[in-house]
Amino acid sequence: MARRPLPRILSTGSAQFARSRELARTQFARSRELARTAGDSASDVLHPLITITRGLRRLAAAGRRRWAETPKDKRGALLFLVASVVLVVALVPYGPLLAVITLMAAAAWQGRDRKPAAPDGPDPSRTERLKALYEALVPYFSAPDDPEPLYSHGGDWEKALPEYEFDATGRVARLLIRYPAYFTDGETQARTRIEHLLTSKAGRGREYHFDWDEEGNELTVSALAPLPTDIAAQRFVTAPGETVLGFTDATRVRRTLPLTHGGQQRDVPPVVWRTGLRSTEPHLLAVGQPGSGTSTLLRSIALQALQHGDVVIVEGGGTGEYACLTGRDGVLAVECGLAGAVASIEWVATETERRLIAVNRARQAGNPPPEDTKRPLWVLLDRPTVFTHLAAADGRKDPQSLLQVPLRHGRAAGITVVVAEQWDALDALGDPVRQHTRARVVLGPATAEQLESVLGAPPHTTPVADTPPGRGYARLGTGPVHRLQVPATPDPYDDATSEAHRQAVLDLLPERTTPMEAEPSPRLTKADPEPEPEPEPVPVEAVVAESS
C-alpha cells in the first residue's frame, strides 16, 4: 500500500507560525516606534499650551497666597481695588482683549522652564585637569607604529575621555577612558600602572573603582563614597547559618539588610558569610595590623553565633578583649593561657570526632542525627601564634596542630573555626589553617601585594593609607573581593568606648548563667556528655571514608 503524504498544513504549519510570530513582533515594534514619534510630535505641538497652563496655575497659586497673607480687615479694600480694575478694563475700548493678551503673556512667562541651561563643556579649570590626565596617559596608551594614534602629545583629549563627571570640590567623580586595542589590559602589571597613575592624578585620599571592559577597550573610573563607620552592633535579619561580616557597596551585592543607622531605619548592603553542612567556605581567616579591628570582627561574629550555637574563645593577646563574654549562656570557655588554650582545642578536636561518629552511626541506622550534634559550635582564636611560641619554649604541644581535625572535618560536624592574626606573625600560621580557611578578611592598611597574597585576587579598588578601624576587604572562596566595614562592636569594658556603642554590645550579650569564678572547664560542659564505653576508638579518617 502506498503511503499517503501528510497534509500541507501539518508540514508547513510550524514555518507559518514562526513567520506570523516574526511579523507580529515587527508590527509591534513599528507601532511602538510610531506611538513614541506621535507622542514627541504632540508634546512639541502642545508645548505652548502646556506652558500657558502651567503659568496660569502658578499665577493662581500666587493669588491664593496673596489673599491668605492679607489681613482680614484689609480684604474689603483689596476686593474693591480688584473690582475697580475689572470695571475700568471692561469700559476701555479693546480692554478685555488687551487684558486676555496680557494674562496670556504673564502666564507664558511664569510657565517657562526655569532650569538653568547646562554648560556645553567643563569650565577651564576642569578642562585643564582632563588635559593633564590625557597627557599623563600618552606614554602608556601610545605606540610609535600607530598610524592614527588615539593618544599623542597635544592630541584631542575629548575622543579619549568622552564621559566625565566632577564632584562639588572640582575633582573627578567618574571618568570613561578609551584606550587602543593593542594595550595589554589582560596583564596585571599593566593595569596596576594605569590604576596607580589615575589615583595620583584624579586626587589622593579617595578610593576608586576600576571597571575594565576588555571587549570594548574602555575603562570606567568611579570615586567611591566612604563606607559608614557608625553602624553599631545589632540584631541582623539573617537566617540560621548566616553571619554578617560587615557592609559594602550597593554595586557589588544584590541584598540589603534593614538597619538602625544614625537613629533612622535604612537598608544597607551586607557581606554575608554562610556556614553549615553545605557551605563551601566553612572557616575564616582575618588578618590585620594592631588596632585594625580584627578583635572587633571576632566579637561581632561571637554575638551573632550565640543566637543559635555555642562559642569557645581562645585569646593569645592576653588583653582581655573578650572578658564581657565570660560566664555567658552559650560561651563554653574564654581562655587566655597556654594550658587552657591547649585543653580547649583538645576538647574541640575530641568533640569533632564524637559528633562525626554519632552522625555516622545514626545514618547507618537510618535515623536522623542526634540533637547534640546539630547545635553549631564556633571556635574563635585571636592570635594563636602567640601560643605556638609559648608551647615551643615550654615543651608543650602546639595548639595549631590540634586544629587539623576541626578544620578538616568541622563542616560535617557543625564546627566553625575563625582565626584572627596580625601581619607580622602570618608566616607562623600552620598549613591546616592556611589550606582550610577559604573565607578571608583583611582589615586596616595593606599594600596591593599583601591583599593579593591573602585574598588570592587583587581588589577592584585602590587601597588608601588612612583607614578607620574595621575597614578592609573580604573575599568568600573564589567570589569577588568586597570592600568591608565591620559594624562597631567594641569591648564594653573599655573606657574609651562611647556610651551608645557600649550599650549596643551589652544589649546583645546573653544572660550570665555561670559566675566567673565558678565557670567549669569546657571538657565538663553540657556539650560533652558522658561517653559510652567502647572496645576500641574509631579513627576519624575511617569514619569519613565509610560515610563517603
XYZ file of C-alpha atoms in Angstrom, residues 41-486:
446
model
C 5.213 65.383 17.980
C 2.217 66.026 20.219
C 4.445 67.345 23.001
C 6.122 69.705 20.516
C 2.785 70.951 19.173
C 1.159 71.328 22.586
C 4.211 72.814 24.267
C 2.850 76.431 24.192
C -0.465 75.283 25.655
C 1.345 73.298 28.375
C 3.492 76.324 29.208
C 0.498 78.681 29.450
C -1.446 76.189 31.591
C 1.494 75.828 33.969
C 1.815 79.626 34.151
C -1.901 80.085 34.920
C -1.598 77.523 37.694
C 1.365 79.377 39.166
C -0.442 82.733 38.922
C -3.489 81.257 40.651
C -1.294 79.856 43.410
C 0.378 83.248 43.838
C -3.059 84.925 44.073
C -4.186 82.466 46.751
C -1.025 83.077 48.754
C -1.535 86.846 48.441
C -5.137 86.527 49.632
C -4.110 84.320 52.578
C -1.367 86.745 53.626
C -3.706 89.777 53.522
C -5.188 90.636 56.954
C -8.946 90.242 57.260
C -9.514 93.927 57.936
C -7.883 94.844 54.597
C -9.517 92.240 52.388
C -12.509 94.506 51.648
C -10.272 97.257 50.264
C -8.439 94.688 48.162
C -11.706 93.400 46.687
C -12.813 96.980 45.914
C -9.486 97.636 44.130
C -9.787 94.471 42.025
C -13.386 95.258 41.123
C -12.409 98.795 40.071
C -9.660 97.488 37.794
C -12.033 94.973 36.203
C -14.619 97.735 35.615
C -12.068 100.068 34.018
C -10.785 97.306 31.759
C -14.316 96.434 30.702
C -15.125 100.080 29.814
C -11.925 100.821 27.890
C -12.109 100.084 24.128
C -10.451 96.742 23.374
C -9.870 96.420 27.124
C -10.944 92.747 27.526
C -8.832 91.710 24.513
C -5.773 93.533 25.863
C -6.387 92.012 29.308
C -6.519 88.486 27.858
C -3.334 89.088 25.848
C -1.573 90.457 28.935
C -2.741 87.488 31.031
C -1.535 85.005 28.437
C 1.851 86.728 28.215
C 2.215 86.715 32.001
C 1.206 83.038 32.131
C 3.712 82.164 29.402
C 6.450 83.983 31.308
C 5.576 82.298 34.585
C 5.251 78.850 32.994
C 8.607 78.838 31.254
C 11.206 76.181 32.069
C 13.329 77.715 34.814
C 16.036 75.078 34.872
C 19.464 76.596 34.245
C 20.943 75.710 30.910
C 23.619 73.071 31.146
C 27.043 74.298 30.067
C 28.372 72.985 26.798
C 31.563 71.729 28.446
C 33.570 71.868 31.638
C 34.979 75.095 32.963
C 38.607 75.983 32.193
C 39.978 74.537 35.443
C 38.320 71.185 34.847
C 39.396 71.214 31.227
C 42.998 71.639 32.324
C 42.594 68.717 34.727
C 41.265 66.484 31.943
C 44.071 67.568 29.622
C 46.618 66.720 32.323
C 45.076 63.254 32.698
C 45.190 62.760 28.932
C 48.840 63.842 28.684
C 49.782 61.547 31.592
C 48.223 58.563 29.781
C 50.021 59.197 26.485
C 53.204 57.204 27.336
C 51.114 54.169 28.333
C 48.469 54.181 25.574
C 50.589 55.133 22.545
C 52.891 53.271 20.193
C 55.371 54.657 17.630
C 53.984 52.481 14.821
C 50.348 53.531 15.294
C 49.264 55.363 12.075
C 46.261 57.027 13.795
C 47.161 57.306 17.469
C 44.351 57.937 19.907
C 46.878 59.289 22.413
C 49.523 61.783 21.370
C 51.023 64.850 22.972
C 48.746 67.759 22.198
C 46.081 65.473 20.714
C 42.302 65.570 21.009
C 41.519 64.555 24.589
C 37.737 64.591 24.037
C 37.899 61.427 21.909
C 39.824 59.542 24.584
C 37.763 60.894 27.503
C 34.187 61.084 26.140
C 32.363 60.993 29.503
C 33.333 62.697 32.749
C 31.741 63.924 35.959
C 33.073 66.167 38.721
C 32.085 66.484 42.359
C 31.399 69.664 44.298
C 35.091 70.152 45.071
C 36.097 70.059 41.404
C 37.722 66.629 41.491
C 36.918 63.812 39.099
C 33.981 61.697 40.298
C 33.526 59.480 37.228
C 35.558 59.094 34.066
C 35.255 56.938 30.955
C 38.588 56.270 29.256
C 39.011 54.730 25.810
C 42.305 53.063 25.053
C 43.747 51.376 21.933
C 43.231 47.692 21.328
C 46.941 46.876 21.481
C 47.187 47.861 25.144
C 47.870 44.765 27.291
C 44.818 45.092 29.525
C 44.981 41.401 30.362
C 48.229 41.785 32.320
C 48.028 42.680 35.980
C 51.143 44.839 35.948
C 49.879 46.963 33.063
C 46.572 47.509 34.812
C 48.273 48.354 38.087
C 50.382 51.060 36.450
C 47.319 52.724 34.943
C 45.351 52.494 38.198
C 48.214 53.954 40.210
C 48.587 56.816 37.728
C 44.879 57.650 37.745
C 44.759 57.530 41.535
C 47.573 60.062 41.728
C 46.177 62.406 39.076
C 42.465 62.226 39.946
C 43.022 63.009 43.638
C 44.579 61.109 46.507
C 42.818 60.181 49.709
C 39.847 58.544 47.956
C 39.037 55.024 46.838
C 38.452 54.444 43.139
C 36.686 51.565 41.458
C 38.142 50.432 38.117
C 35.862 48.604 35.690
C 37.875 47.241 32.761
C 35.833 46.443 29.643
C 38.309 44.370 27.668
C 35.900 43.757 24.795
C 35.096 47.421 24.260
C 38.581 48.735 25.187
C 37.119 51.065 27.797
C 37.965 51.783 31.425
C 35.437 53.337 33.802
C 36.877 55.035 36.883
C 34.481 55.893 39.715
C 35.259 57.601 43.017
C 33.615 55.590 45.794
C 31.909 57.191 48.748
C 33.332 56.169 52.145
C 31.526 53.319 53.866
C 29.576 54.236 57.020
C 31.614 53.675 60.181
C 28.917 54.422 62.761
C 26.758 51.296 62.272
C 26.614 49.772 65.740
C 26.227 46.103 66.604
C 22.594 44.975 66.465
C 20.374 42.035 65.621
C 20.624 41.427 61.912
C 17.792 39.911 59.895
C 19.547 36.717 58.815
C 18.740 33.025 58.635
C 20.471 30.390 60.803
C 23.912 29.731 59.369
C 24.326 33.276 58.008
C 26.816 35.666 59.588
C 27.165 39.332 58.671
C 30.854 40.182 58.396
C 30.205 43.817 57.584
C 28.812 46.147 54.964
C 29.907 47.030 51.459
C 28.907 48.935 48.317
C 25.495 48.539 46.749
C 27.041 47.798 43.355
C 28.713 44.573 44.486
C 25.842 42.694 46.213
C 22.153 42.285 45.443
C 20.902 42.016 49.021
C 20.203 44.639 51.674
C 19.505 44.452 55.392
C 17.241 46.806 57.364
C 19.375 48.548 59.992
C 19.195 51.317 62.536
C 21.770 53.813 61.351
C 22.075 57.271 62.867
C 18.699 56.994 64.575
C 16.954 56.164 61.282
C 15.921 52.975 59.539
C 17.735 52.318 56.279
C 18.762 49.402 54.042
C 22.486 48.666 53.764
C 24.125 46.010 51.531
C 25.913 43.393 53.692
C 28.685 40.850 53.214
C 27.056 37.613 54.390
C 29.146 34.544 55.209
C 27.244 31.252 55.085
C 28.357 28.304 57.203
C 26.971 24.845 57.801
C 26.834 21.487 56.052
C 26.514 22.952 52.550
C 28.956 25.790 52.958
C 31.869 25.992 50.551
C 33.826 28.259 52.916
C 33.316 26.712 56.385
C 36.229 28.533 58.126
C 37.539 32.093 58.113
C 40.902 33.841 58.444
C 41.155 37.546 59.343
C 44.450 39.431 59.038
C 45.301 42.968 60.068
C 47.602 45.281 61.936
C 47.215 46.109 65.649
C 44.173 48.328 66.025
C 42.737 47.458 62.617
C 39.618 45.796 64.050
C 40.218 42.035 63.935
C 39.119 41.649 67.569
C 36.041 43.730 66.773
C 35.238 41.329 63.936
C 35.568 38.317 66.250
C 33.304 39.930 68.866
C 30.710 40.668 66.185
C 30.838 37.058 64.967
C 30.590 35.758 68.541
C 27.477 37.818 69.306
C 25.797 36.531 66.154
C 26.882 32.925 66.735
C 25.450 32.885 70.275
C 21.926 33.222 68.878
C 21.931 29.636 67.582
C 25.111 27.939 68.880
C 27.953 27.676 71.390
C 31.268 29.524 71.366
C 34.792 28.685 72.535
C 37.198 31.653 72.587
C 40.982 31.393 72.740
C 42.781 34.732 73.078
C 46.513 34.852 72.561
C 46.967 38.588 73.042
C 46.163 38.459 76.751
C 44.455 41.882 76.699
C 41.050 40.717 77.966
C 39.175 41.745 74.813
C 36.532 39.057 75.413
C 36.018 39.338 79.170
C 32.462 40.511 78.596
C 31.594 37.022 77.258
C 32.886 35.077 80.250
C 30.173 33.097 82.002
C 27.501 33.938 79.440
C 24.951 31.430 78.235
C 26.420 29.531 75.288
C 30.039 30.572 75.946
C 31.796 27.332 76.857
C 35.197 28.861 77.589
C 37.248 32.059 77.299
C 40.917 31.036 77.586
C 43.910 33.379 77.726
C 46.592 30.984 78.977
C 48.579 28.245 77.280
C 47.234 25.368 79.392
C 43.621 26.434 78.976
C 44.080 27.017 75.243
C 45.543 23.554 74.697
C 42.815 21.932 76.798
C 40.047 23.793 74.964
C 41.339 22.944 71.491
C 41.876 19.301 72.513
C 38.281 19.171 73.663
C 37.149 20.687 70.358
C 39.083 18.023 68.431
C 37.540 15.291 70.591
C 34.080 16.805 70.184
C 34.567 16.844 66.401
C 35.350 13.116 66.392
C 32.428 12.369 68.731
C 29.991 14.208 66.503
C 31.264 12.501 63.370
C 30.933 9.060 64.954
C 27.434 9.799 66.287
C 26.221 11.155 62.942
C 27.726 8.208 61.060
C 26.037 5.653 63.338
C 22.701 7.430 63.040
C 22.928 7.430 59.253
C 23.829 3.762 59.137
C 20.802 3.005 61.311
C 18.539 5.142 59.132
C 17.891 7.673 61.894
C 18.275 11.458 61.906
C 21.409 12.904 63.508
C 21.301 13.241 67.299
C 20.233 16.549 68.751
C 23.575 17.129 70.496
C 25.310 17.156 67.094
C 23.037 19.746 65.448
C 23.881 22.751 67.606
C 26.656 24.740 65.896
C 29.952 25.130 67.722
C 32.180 28.137 66.970
C 35.881 28.228 67.806
C 37.294 31.763 67.763
C 41.082 32.107 68.004
C 42.643 35.548 68.338
C 46.412 35.496 67.630
C 47.016 31.741 68.084
C 50.674 32.058 67.015
C 51.455 33.502 70.459
C 50.717 30.089 71.952
C 52.951 28.487 69.314
C 55.996 30.301 70.681
C 54.979 29.659 74.301
C 54.412 25.956 73.620
C 57.816 25.637 71.937
C 59.500 27.316 74.907
C 57.594 25.206 77.473
C 57.893 21.902 75.622
C 54.147 21.549 75.151
C 52.077 20.598 72.147
C 51.413 23.370 69.631
C 47.709 24.331 69.763
C 47.711 24.828 65.988
C 48.481 21.156 65.464
C 45.241 20.318 67.302
C 43.211 22.383 64.849
C 43.731 19.946 61.978
C 40.719 17.767 62.863
C 38.231 20.667 63.414
C 39.423 22.394 60.254
C 39.295 19.310 58.059
C 36.050 17.770 59.358
C 34.374 20.711 61.045
C 31.836 21.316 58.283
C 30.368 17.817 58.613
C 30.359 18.096 62.425
C 28.827 21.591 62.585
C 32.021 23.222 63.891
C 33.309 26.523 62.508
C 36.810 27.866 63.137
C 37.629 31.590 62.918
C 41.271 32.674 63.191
C 42.487 36.268 63.541
C 46.194 37.049 63.177
C 48.478 40.020 62.604
C 50.724 40.618 59.619
C 53.987 40.163 61.490
C 53.024 36.638 62.613
C 51.255 35.489 59.468
C 54.151 33.219 58.461
C 53.821 31.332 61.762
C 50.351 30.040 60.884
C 50.259 26.323 60.178
C 49.421 24.763 56.841
C 45.997 23.434 58.002
C 44.916 26.959 58.872
C 46.053 28.315 55.515
C 44.506 25.495 53.485
C 41.090 25.238 55.132
C 40.262 28.907 55.793
C 38.795 29.770 52.401
C 36.886 32.819 53.646
C 39.378 35.666 54.033
C 39.206 39.166 55.552
C 41.943 41.814 55.526
C 41.467 44.849 57.767
C 43.498 48.010 58.060
C 46.087 49.482 55.693
C 47.733 46.990 53.333
C 49.540 47.074 50.037
C 48.163 45.559 46.843
C 50.681 42.701 47.109
C 49.604 41.894 50.666
C 45.938 41.939 49.713
C 46.510 39.595 46.785
C 48.627 37.220 48.872
C 45.843 36.763 51.451
C 42.699 37.158 49.365
C 44.020 35.359 46.312
C 42.925 38.138 43.944
C 43.526 41.875 43.775
C 40.640 44.175 44.715
C 38.910 46.299 42.096
C 39.515 49.407 44.189
C 42.639 51.238 45.271
C 43.519 50.831 48.966
C 44.116 54.012 50.934
C 46.722 54.619 53.618
C 44.431 56.031 56.309
C 41.604 53.630 57.149
C 39.217 53.654 60.119
C 39.079 50.617 62.444
C 37.167 47.738 60.917
C 37.744 48.899 57.349
C 39.178 46.447 54.815
C 38.351 43.828 52.202
C 36.646 40.427 52.241
C 36.538 37.520 49.839
C 34.491 34.347 50.303
C 36.138 31.464 48.489
C 36.512 32.235 44.787
C 33.977 35.062 44.821
C 34.650 38.739 44.159
C 36.599 40.974 46.517
C 34.297 43.263 48.504
C 35.024 46.433 50.357
C 34.172 45.804 54.004
C 33.302 47.854 57.056
C 32.822 45.819 60.232
